[in-house]
Coordinates of C-alpha atoms in Angstrom, one line a residue:
M1 CA 47.0 -24.9 -1.7
T2 CA 44.3 -22.3 -2.2
Q3 CA 46.9 -20.7 -5.0
T4 CA 46.9 -24.3 -7.0
A5 CA 43.4 -24.8 -6.7
A6 CA 42.4 -21.2 -8.3
S7 CA 45.1 -22.1 -10.8
T8 CA 43.8 -25.0 -11.6
I9 CA 40.0 -23.5 -11.8
K10 CA 41.4 -21.1 -14.3
S11 CA 43.4 -23.4 -16.3
A12 CA 40.1 -24.9 -16.4
S13 CA 37.9 -22.6 -17.2
G14 CA 40.6 -21.2 -19.7
Q15 CA 40.3 -24.7 -21.7
R16 CA 36.2 -24.2 -21.8
R17 CA 36.7 -20.8 -23.5
S18 CA 38.8 -22.1 -25.9
R19 CA 37.0 -24.6 -26.6
L20 CA 34.2 -23.0 -26.8
D21 CA 35.9 -20.3 -29.1
R22 CA 36.8 -23.4 -31.5
V23 CA 33.0 -24.7 -31.7
L24 CA 32.1 -21.1 -32.6
T25 CA 34.8 -20.5 -35.2
N26 CA 33.9 -23.7 -37.2
G27 CA 30.4 -22.8 -37.5
G28 CA 28.6 -22.7 -34.5
I29 CA 27.2 -19.5 -34.8
V30 CA 25.7 -20.6 -37.9
L31 CA 24.0 -23.5 -36.1
A32 CA 23.0 -21.5 -33.6
L33 CA 21.9 -19.2 -35.0
L34 CA 19.7 -21.1 -38.0
V35 CA 18.2 -23.5 -34.9
L36 CA 17.1 -20.0 -33.1
A37 CA 15.4 -18.9 -36.4
V38 CA 14.0 -22.8 -37.1
I39 CA 12.2 -22.3 -33.4
C40 CA 11.3 -18.6 -33.5
T41 CA 9.7 -19.4 -37.3
A42 CA 7.6 -22.6 -36.0
L43 CA 6.5 -20.6 -33.0
A44 CA 5.0 -17.5 -35.3
E45 CA 3.8 -20.5 -37.6
P46 CA 2.8 -23.8 -36.7
R47 CA 2.2 -24.8 -40.0
F48 CA 6.4 -24.3 -40.7
L49 CA 7.1 -28.0 -39.3
N50 CA 4.2 -29.4 -41.7
R51 CA 6.1 -32.4 -44.0
M52 CA 5.2 -30.8 -47.0
N53 CA 7.1 -27.7 -46.1
L54 CA 9.7 -29.6 -44.6
I55 CA 10.0 -32.0 -48.1
N56 CA 10.2 -28.1 -50.2
L57 CA 12.9 -27.1 -48.0
G58 CA 14.9 -30.0 -48.1
R59 CA 14.3 -29.8 -52.0
N60 CA 15.3 -25.9 -52.2
F61 CA 18.1 -26.4 -49.7
A62 CA 19.5 -29.3 -52.4
F63 CA 19.2 -26.4 -55.2
L64 CA 21.2 -24.3 -53.4
L65 CA 23.7 -26.9 -51.4
I66 CA 25.0 -28.3 -54.8
P67 CA 26.2 -25.0 -56.4
A68 CA 27.8 -24.2 -53.5
L69 CA 29.9 -26.9 -53.0
A70 CA 31.2 -25.6 -56.7
Q71 CA 31.5 -22.7 -55.6
T72 CA 33.6 -23.5 -52.0
F73 CA 35.7 -25.9 -54.1
V74 CA 36.5 -22.8 -56.4
M75 CA 37.3 -20.0 -53.6
T76 CA 39.0 -22.8 -51.4
A77 CA 41.4 -22.1 -54.6
G78 CA 41.4 -19.0 -54.4
G79 CA 39.1 -17.9 -56.9
F80 CA 35.4 -17.2 -57.6
D81 CA 32.8 -18.6 -60.3
L82 CA 30.4 -16.4 -61.3
S83 CA 29.2 -18.6 -64.0
V84 CA 27.4 -21.1 -61.7
G85 CA 23.7 -19.8 -62.2
V86 CA 24.2 -19.5 -65.9
V87 CA 25.4 -23.2 -66.2
T88 CA 22.6 -23.7 -63.8
A89 CA 20.1 -22.3 -66.3
L90 CA 22.1 -23.5 -69.6
G91 CA 22.2 -26.7 -68.0
S92 CA 18.7 -27.1 -67.7
V93 CA 17.8 -25.8 -71.4
V94 CA 20.1 -28.9 -72.8
T95 CA 18.2 -31.3 -70.4
A96 CA 15.1 -30.7 -71.7
M97 CA 16.2 -30.5 -75.5
V98 CA 18.0 -33.4 -75.9
M99 CA 15.7 -35.6 -73.5
G100 CA 12.8 -34.3 -75.9
A101 CA 15.3 -35.0 -79.0
V102 CA 15.7 -38.5 -77.9
A103 CA 12.2 -39.3 -76.4
A104 CA 11.0 -38.5 -79.8
S105 CA 13.3 -40.6 -81.7
V106 CA 12.6 -43.8 -79.1
P107 CA 9.5 -43.6 -78.2
G108 CA 9.0 -46.1 -74.5
M109 CA 13.2 -45.7 -73.7
D110 CA 12.9 -43.6 -71.0
W111 CA 16.0 -44.4 -68.9
L112 CA 18.0 -43.6 -72.0
A113 CA 16.1 -40.4 -72.8
I114 CA 17.5 -39.5 -69.3
L115 CA 21.2 -41.3 -69.4
V116 CA 21.8 -39.3 -72.5
A117 CA 20.2 -35.9 -71.4
L118 CA 22.3 -36.6 -68.3
G119 CA 25.7 -37.2 -70.7
A120 CA 24.9 -34.1 -72.4
V121 CA 24.6 -31.8 -69.3
I122 CA 28.1 -33.3 -67.6
G123 CA 29.9 -32.5 -70.7
L124 CA 28.8 -29.1 -70.8
G125 CA 29.7 -28.4 -67.1
L126 CA 32.9 -29.8 -68.2
A127 CA 33.5 -27.7 -71.1
V128 CA 32.3 -24.5 -69.2
G129 CA 34.7 -25.7 -66.4
L130 CA 37.7 -26.3 -68.5
T131 CA 37.0 -23.0 -70.4
N132 CA 37.1 -20.9 -67.2
A133 CA 40.4 -23.0 -66.2
V134 CA 42.5 -22.4 -69.0
L135 CA 41.8 -19.1 -68.8
V136 CA 42.9 -18.4 -65.5
A137 CA 44.9 -21.0 -64.9
H138 CA 47.3 -20.9 -68.1
F139 CA 46.7 -17.1 -68.8
A140 CA 47.0 -16.0 -65.3
L141 CA 43.4 -14.5 -66.0
S142 CA 41.4 -13.0 -63.4
P143 CA 39.1 -15.1 -62.1
F144 CA 36.3 -12.6 -61.5
M145 CA 36.7 -11.0 -64.8
V146 CA 37.3 -14.3 -66.7
T147 CA 33.8 -16.1 -64.8
L148 CA 31.4 -12.8 -65.7
A149 CA 32.8 -12.4 -69.5
V150 CA 31.5 -16.6 -69.7
M151 CA 28.4 -15.7 -67.5
S152 CA 27.5 -12.9 -70.3
I153 CA 28.4 -15.1 -73.3
L154 CA 26.4 -18.3 -71.7
T155 CA 23.5 -15.7 -70.7
G156 CA 23.0 -14.6 -74.8
I157 CA 23.7 -18.3 -75.8
A158 CA 20.6 -19.9 -73.9
L159 CA 18.3 -16.7 -74.2
Y160 CA 19.2 -16.6 -78.2
F161 CA 18.2 -20.0 -78.5
T162 CA 15.3 -20.0 -76.2
Q163 CA 13.9 -16.4 -77.0
G164 CA 13.1 -16.9 -72.8
I165 CA 10.4 -19.3 -73.3
P166 CA 10.5 -22.6 -71.3
V167 CA 11.4 -25.5 -73.1
Y168 CA 9.0 -28.5 -73.0
G169 CA 9.5 -32.2 -73.5
V170 CA 10.6 -33.4 -70.0
L171 CA 9.4 -36.7 -69.4
D172 CA 7.0 -37.5 -67.0
S173 CA 8.6 -40.2 -65.7
F174 CA 12.0 -37.9 -64.9
V175 CA 9.8 -35.7 -62.9
D176 CA 8.0 -38.2 -61.2
G177 CA 10.6 -40.2 -59.8
V178 CA 13.2 -37.2 -59.6
G179 CA 11.8 -34.0 -58.8
R180 CA 8.5 -35.5 -56.8
G181 CA 9.9 -38.8 -55.9
Q182 CA 11.2 -39.5 -52.4
I183 CA 12.8 -42.3 -51.1
A184 CA 11.6 -43.1 -47.0
G185 CA 9.8 -40.0 -47.2
V186 CA 12.9 -38.2 -48.0
P187 CA 13.2 -36.1 -50.9
V188 CA 15.2 -38.4 -54.0
I189 CA 16.8 -34.7 -54.9
L190 CA 18.1 -33.9 -51.3
L191 CA 19.6 -37.8 -51.1
I192 CA 21.7 -36.8 -54.2
A193 CA 22.4 -33.8 -53.1
L194 CA 23.4 -35.2 -49.9
A195 CA 25.8 -37.6 -51.9
I196 CA 27.0 -35.0 -53.5
L197 CA 28.3 -33.5 -50.7
A198 CA 29.9 -36.6 -48.7
A199 CA 31.6 -37.3 -52.0
C200 CA 33.1 -33.2 -51.5
V201 CA 33.7 -33.6 -48.3
I202 CA 36.2 -36.9 -49.1
L203 CA 37.3 -35.5 -52.0
Q204 CA 38.5 -32.0 -50.4
R205 CA 39.4 -33.6 -46.9
L206 CA 40.8 -36.9 -46.8
T207 CA 43.2 -37.2 -50.4
V208 CA 45.8 -35.9 -51.7
F209 CA 44.0 -33.2 -54.3
G210 CA 42.2 -32.0 -51.3
R211 CA 45.4 -30.6 -49.5
H212 CA 46.7 -29.6 -52.9
V213 CA 43.0 -27.0 -52.9
Y214 CA 44.4 -25.7 -49.9
A215 CA 47.7 -25.4 -50.7
V216 CA 47.0 -23.3 -53.9
G217 CA 44.5 -21.3 -52.3
S218 CA 46.6 -20.3 -49.7
D219 CA 49.9 -19.2 -51.2
Q220 CA 50.0 -20.4 -55.5
R221 CA 53.5 -19.7 -55.4
A222 CA 54.2 -21.5 -52.2
A223 CA 52.5 -24.4 -53.2
R224 CA 54.0 -24.7 -57.4
L225 CA 57.8 -24.3 -55.3
S226 CA 56.7 -27.2 -52.9
G227 CA 55.7 -29.4 -56.1
V228 CA 52.2 -29.0 -56.0
R229 CA 51.1 -28.9 -59.9
T230 CA 49.4 -26.1 -59.4
R231 CA 47.7 -25.5 -63.1
R232 CA 46.4 -29.2 -62.6
V233 CA 44.4 -28.7 -59.1
L234 CA 43.1 -25.4 -61.1
I235 CA 41.3 -27.1 -63.8
V236 CA 40.3 -29.5 -61.7
T237 CA 38.7 -27.4 -59.3
Y238 CA 36.7 -25.3 -61.6
A239 CA 36.0 -28.8 -63.8
I240 CA 34.2 -29.8 -60.7
A241 CA 32.6 -26.6 -60.4
G242 CA 30.9 -27.1 -64.0
V243 CA 29.8 -30.4 -63.8
L244 CA 28.5 -29.7 -60.3
A245 CA 26.2 -26.5 -61.6
A246 CA 24.9 -28.6 -64.9
L247 CA 24.3 -31.3 -62.7
T248 CA 22.2 -28.8 -60.5
G249 CA 19.8 -27.4 -63.4
F250 CA 19.3 -31.4 -65.1
L251 CA 17.9 -31.8 -61.2
M252 CA 15.8 -28.3 -61.4
T253 CA 14.6 -29.6 -65.0
A254 CA 13.0 -32.4 -62.6
R255 CA 11.4 -30.2 -60.2
I256 CA 10.0 -27.5 -63.0
G257 CA 8.9 -29.7 -65.8
S258 CA 10.9 -27.7 -68.3
G259 CA 14.2 -25.9 -69.4
Q260 CA 14.0 -22.4 -69.0
A261 CA 17.4 -20.1 -69.7
T262 CA 16.2 -17.6 -67.0
I263 CA 16.4 -19.5 -63.7
G264 CA 19.6 -19.2 -61.4
G265 CA 20.0 -15.2 -61.8
T266 CA 21.1 -14.9 -58.6
M267 CA 22.7 -17.9 -57.7
A268 CA 26.1 -16.4 -57.7
L269 CA 26.0 -14.1 -54.8
E270 CA 23.9 -16.5 -53.3
T271 CA 26.4 -19.5 -53.4
I272 CA 29.2 -17.2 -52.5
A273 CA 27.3 -16.5 -49.3
A274 CA 26.4 -19.8 -48.7
A275 CA 30.0 -20.7 -48.6
V276 CA 31.5 -17.4 -47.0
I277 CA 28.9 -18.7 -44.2
G278 CA 29.9 -21.9 -44.0
G279 CA 33.8 -20.4 -43.2
V280 CA 35.2 -20.3 -46.8
S281 CA 37.5 -17.7 -47.2
L282 CA 36.7 -14.9 -49.4
R283 CA 41.1 -14.8 -49.7
G284 CA 41.5 -18.6 -50.4

């Protein structure tokens, strides 16, 4: 009887340990460290929990969350995208230039200028993403080298057209409504980022495409032999990454009030680090 009770206690202890291991493996350590950092910072500086500071943190969080989601898709498929930072910068420049041009041509139609700028930014991100995808998927080139080359080319293009000078012409209504706007006390930019996060989670975990992304990142040859159209998966993955990176530039323009070709310089490394901390493997 005693031996049975001891084995039962040992089994329960083992189950608790395995449950704890799963929690820690699935990001529990990161969450614990985050909570600890917040507590320590709040104790050291009480103004850290000030409402305005939390709003600014939320906005800054959104500007890293969206491109990190882009990087997550690419890394899950077994690749890298070092061009997310410069696509963000170029998206900012395109937003300011297009918005200013449309606003000057059609005064009083702010919504039209914003929509046209958004369409131009999405087209830019899609074009860059498809370029990366074609070189990686169809020519079997290294994602690291391809995106590094694209990053260098786009950086030169952005600096050539702007000369490193901010591009103005951003509408005040866009800055006030999106960059500084709040809904129920929550920044509009953060709400947009959370909506994109929810869409990405659904796409990655609850759709056939999402499972195919995992399959390609695990073993591309095995996925292809299993009937997965690996090239199509890679093309869509890089296209999504390009659009999300460009959309980040669109939102950043609303925040800073101008298009700047120098933003996003360290974003590539930051998004890779964020994805890895979030649980994405460097090997797909």
